[in-house]
Amino acid sequence: MPKIVDAEARRQDVVEAVLRIIAGDGLERASLRETADEAGLAVGSVRHYFAGSEELLAFAFASVVDRIVRRLEASLPGVHAADPGTPEHRAAILTLLCGLLPLDGPRALEVCAWMAFRNAARVRPFLAAEADRSHREVAVIVGSVIRALRPEDQPTESLVVEAERLLATLDGLCMHSLLQPGWMTREMCVDVLEQHLDGM
């Protein structure tokens, strides 16, 4: 009897292989052949799901963006449910923002790939649309956090600047955590975020 393969599960296995390659060797090494080897598959099996490297990388990028956005969106109700200014509200905001940071093994793989894909999109046009979606969707969520923190009468321009400042802080923490994990620990990341929130 032929073996039944779950196509979506197989695609996600391939995505996981791409993330491991990027984390270990960089985006340039994430070819169809290297990915097949990492996933323990024949190249033909990977080609069954992805016509070429560009399709594979675009799918992997979209998958990473989806995971990150879903994680952040899952924390939004807690931010909106808590009363502003309470410890519960602050904790909910920190939980959401920490969802964007590489604070454990799986998230470190995701964030490493996310940063690599965003950087590569500058010179690889087939990644540009996903890079735009990534920034737009994360910015909307961060904007919701800013609105939850600031008085309602704040001008829109001020909220946009604060959102960009927070996004820049989060990007910096992602980069520092990946490059200097011995120094930029989970505790340090949370401390920096708390200081940032205090300054707002």
GROMACS .gro file of C-alpha atoms in nm:
model
  200
    1MET     CA    1   0.000   0.000   0.000
    2PRO     CA    2   0.151   0.340  -0.097
    3LYS     CA    3   0.258   0.564   0.187
    4ILE     CA    4   0.029   0.863   0.239
    5VAL     CA    5   0.225   1.186   0.282
    6ASP     CA    6   0.077   1.494   0.448
    7ALA     CA    7   0.178   1.761   0.197
    8GLU     CA    8   0.155   2.054   0.440
    9ALA     CA    9   0.352   1.867   0.708
   10ARG     CA   10   0.619   1.781   0.449
   11ARG     CA   11   0.642   2.147   0.339
   12GLN     CA   12   0.686   2.252   0.701
   13ASP     CA   13   0.960   1.989   0.747
   14VAL     CA   14   1.136   2.146   0.449
   15VAL     CA   15   1.090   2.494   0.596
   16GLU     CA   16   1.246   2.375   0.923
   17ALA     CA   17   1.544   2.248   0.723
   18VAL     CA   18   1.577   2.589   0.554
   19LEU     CA   19   1.574   2.762   0.893
   20ARG     CA   20   1.847   2.533   1.027
   21ILE     CA   21   2.063   2.595   0.720
   22ILE     CA   22   2.023   2.973   0.747
   23ALA     CA   23   2.108   2.968   1.118
   24GLY     CA   24   2.413   2.749   1.064
   25ASP     CA   25   2.551   2.853   0.727
   26GLY     CA   26   2.359   3.154   0.598
   27LEU     CA   27   2.089   3.212   0.339
   28GLU     CA   28   2.325   3.153   0.045
   29ARG     CA   29   2.352   2.784   0.138
   30ALA     CA   30   1.975   2.726   0.136
   31SER     CA   31   1.957   2.563  -0.207
   32LEU     CA   32   1.719   2.284  -0.304
   33ARG     CA   33   1.996   2.026  -0.275
   34GLU     CA   34   2.124   2.149   0.062
   35THR     CA   35   1.768   2.168   0.194
   36ALA     CA   36   1.690   1.818   0.075
   37ASP     CA   37   2.004   1.685   0.246
   38GLU     CA   38   1.920   1.870   0.569
   39ALA     CA   39   1.562   1.738   0.564
   40GLY     CA   40   1.676   1.384   0.487
   41LEU     CA   41   1.489   1.382   0.155
   42ALA     CA   42   1.572   1.324  -0.209
   43VAL     CA   43   1.601   1.640  -0.419
   44GLY     CA   44   1.312   1.511  -0.630
   45SER     CA   45   1.091   1.500  -0.321
   46VAL     CA   46   1.161   1.866  -0.249
   47ARG     CA   47   1.101   1.953  -0.616
   48HIS     CA   48   0.761   1.786  -0.586
   49TYR     CA   49   0.661   2.076  -0.357
   50PHE     CA   50   0.883   2.360  -0.481
   51ALA     CA   51   0.974   2.423  -0.844
   52GLY     CA   52   1.302   2.592  -0.756
   53SER     CA   53   1.506   2.768  -0.490
   54GLU     CA   54   1.321   3.098  -0.525
   55GLU     CA   55   0.984   2.936  -0.464
   56LEU     CA   56   1.129   2.745  -0.170
   57LEU     CA   57   1.280   3.055  -0.008
   58ALA     CA   58   0.970   3.269  -0.068
   59PHE     CA   59   0.755   2.999   0.095
   60ALA     CA   60   0.994   2.967   0.390
   61PHE     CA   61   0.994   3.346   0.438
   62ALA     CA   62   0.612   3.356   0.430
   63SER     CA   63   0.595   3.070   0.680
   64VAL     CA   64   0.827   3.251   0.922
   65VAL     CA   65   0.628   3.573   0.892
   66ASP     CA   66   0.303   3.382   0.953
   67ARG     CA   67   0.442   3.219   1.266
   68ILE     CA   68   0.568   3.544   1.413
   69VAL     CA   69   0.250   3.737   1.333
   70ARG     CA   70   0.028   3.460   1.475
   71ARG     CA   71   0.230   3.458   1.796
   72LEU     CA   72   0.202   3.835   1.835
   73GLU     CA   73  -0.169   3.838   1.749
   74ALA     CA   74  -0.235   3.568   2.009
   75SER     CA   75  -0.103   3.807   2.276
   76LEU     CA   76  -0.304   4.111   2.165
   77PRO     CA   77  -0.627   4.021   2.349
   78GLY     CA   78  -0.437   4.017   2.678
   79VAL     CA   79  -0.305   4.368   2.609
   80HIS     CA   80  -0.652   4.503   2.535
   81ALA     CA   81  -0.824   4.315   2.819
   82ALA     CA   82  -0.603   4.451   3.100
   83ASP     CA   83  -0.658   4.797   3.248
   84PRO     CA   84  -0.394   5.046   3.131
   85GLY     CA   85  -0.132   5.127   3.390
   86THR     CA   86  -0.179   4.805   3.585
   87PRO     CA   87   0.090   4.539   3.638
   88GLU     CA   88  -0.126   4.301   3.433
   89HIS     CA   89  -0.127   4.543   3.141
   90ARG     CA   90   0.250   4.585   3.153
   91ALA     CA   91   0.300   4.208   3.176
   92ALA     CA   92   0.073   4.152   2.875
   93ILE     CA   93   0.266   4.408   2.671
   94LEU     CA   94   0.599   4.252   2.764
   95THR     CA   95   0.468   3.906   2.674
   96LEU     CA   96   0.362   4.031   2.331
   97LEU     CA   97   0.688   4.214   2.259
   98CYS     CA   98   0.899   3.922   2.380
   99GLY     CA   99   0.715   3.709   2.122
  100LEU     CA  100   0.921   3.888   1.858
  101LEU     CA  101   1.257   3.812   2.020
  102PRO     CA  102   1.481   3.500   1.992
  103LEU     CA  103   1.439   3.398   2.355
  104ASP     CA  104   1.439   3.021   2.298
  105GLY     CA  105   1.571   2.776   2.042
  106PRO     CA  106   1.275   2.764   1.800
  107ARG     CA  107   1.228   3.141   1.807
  108ALA     CA  108   1.601   3.194   1.756
  109LEU     CA  109   1.581   2.991   1.433
  110GLU     CA  110   1.275   3.188   1.321
  111VAL     CA  111   1.420   3.529   1.402
  112CYS     CA  112   1.757   3.446   1.244
  113ALA     CA  113   1.578   3.349   0.921
  114TRP     CA  114   1.341   3.647   0.945
  115MET     CA  115   1.632   3.892   0.969
  116ALA     CA  116   1.823   3.715   0.689
  117PHE     CA  117   1.521   3.716   0.457
  118ARG     CA  118   1.445   4.082   0.524
  119ASN     CA  119   1.804   4.175   0.448
  120ALA     CA  120   1.813   3.961   0.133
  121ALA     CA  121   1.492   4.122   0.007
  122ARG     CA  122   1.693   4.439  -0.067
  123VAL     CA  123   1.866   4.260  -0.355
  124ARG     CA  124   1.636   3.966  -0.428
  125PRO     CA  125   1.313   4.105  -0.576
  126PHE     CA  126   1.122   3.778  -0.532
  127LEU     CA  127   1.140   3.832  -0.153
  128ALA     CA  128   1.037   4.199  -0.159
  129ALA     CA  129   0.659   4.151  -0.133
  130GLU     CA  130   0.697   3.925   0.170
  131ALA     CA  131   0.938   4.171   0.332
  132ASP     CA  132   0.680   4.448   0.286
  133ARG     CA  133   0.406   4.229   0.435
  134SER     CA  134   0.631   4.138   0.724
  135HIS     CA  135   0.700   4.501   0.814
  136ARG     CA  136   0.340   4.609   0.762
  137GLU     CA  137   0.180   4.336   0.976
  138VAL     CA  138   0.430   4.363   1.260
  139ALA     CA  139   0.402   4.743   1.252
  140VAL     CA  140   0.022   4.723   1.284
  141ILE     CA  141   0.055   4.508   1.597
  142VAL     CA  142   0.322   4.732   1.748
  143GLY     CA  143   0.100   5.028   1.666
  144SER     CA  144  -0.178   4.866   1.868
  145VAL     CA  145   0.061   4.835   2.161
  146ILE     CA  146   0.154   5.203   2.133
  147ARG     CA  147  -0.213   5.302   2.130
  148ALA     CA  148  -0.269   5.093   2.442
  149LEU     CA  149   0.016   5.277   2.615
  150ARG     CA  150  -0.046   5.638   2.511
  151PRO     CA  151  -0.330   5.880   2.591
  152GLU     CA  152  -0.605   5.888   2.330
  153ASP     CA  153  -0.547   6.255   2.252
  154GLN     CA  154  -0.192   6.197   2.128
  155PRO     CA  155  -0.145   6.320   1.767
  156THR     CA  156  -0.111   6.045   1.507
  157GLU     CA  157   0.239   6.165   1.413
  158SER     CA  158   0.357   6.110   1.769
  159LEU     CA  159   0.215   5.757   1.775
  160VAL     CA  160   0.386   5.672   1.446
  161VAL     CA  161   0.722   5.795   1.575
  162GLU     CA  162   0.682   5.593   1.896
  163ALA     CA  163   0.588   5.283   1.699
  164GLU     CA  164   0.896   5.321   1.479
  165ARG     CA  165   1.113   5.377   1.785
  166LEU     CA  166   0.980   5.057   1.942
  167LEU     CA  167   1.024   4.864   1.616
  168ALA     CA  168   1.384   4.985   1.595
  169THR     CA  169   1.444   4.874   1.955
  170LEU     CA  170   1.297   4.531   1.883
  171ASP     CA  171   1.504   4.491   1.566
  172GLY     CA  172   1.816   4.590   1.759
  173LEU     CA  173   1.742   4.340   2.034
  174CYS     CA  174   1.686   4.067   1.775
  175MET     CA  175   2.020   4.143   1.612
  176HIS     CA  176   2.212   4.171   1.939
  177SER     CA  177   2.054   3.851   2.075
  178LEU     CA  178   2.161   3.659   1.765
  179LEU     CA  179   2.512   3.806   1.749
  180GLN     CA  180   2.591   3.822   2.122
  181PRO     CA  181   2.375   3.557   2.292
  182GLY     CA  182   2.613   3.530   2.585
  183TRP     CA  183   2.561   3.897   2.669
  184MET     CA  184   2.215   3.974   2.534
  185THR     CA  185   2.037   3.710   2.738
  186ARG     CA  186   1.663   3.674   2.790
  187GLU     CA  187   1.695   3.872   3.113
  188MET     CA  188   1.886   4.152   2.941
  189CYS     CA  189   1.631   4.171   2.660
  190VAL     CA  190   1.347   4.204   2.909
  191ASP     CA  191   1.540   4.466   3.107
  192VAL     CA  192   1.595   4.673   2.791
  193LEU     CA  193   1.228   4.647   2.696
  194GLU     CA  194   1.118   4.750   3.043
  195GLN     CA  195   1.349   5.051   3.036
  196HIS     CA  196   1.212   5.142   2.695
  197LEU     CA  197   0.853   5.118   2.819
  198ASP     CA  198   0.942   5.331   3.123
  199GLY     CA  199   1.078   5.598   2.888
  200MET     CA  200   0.747   5.612   2.705
   0.00000   0.00000   0.00000
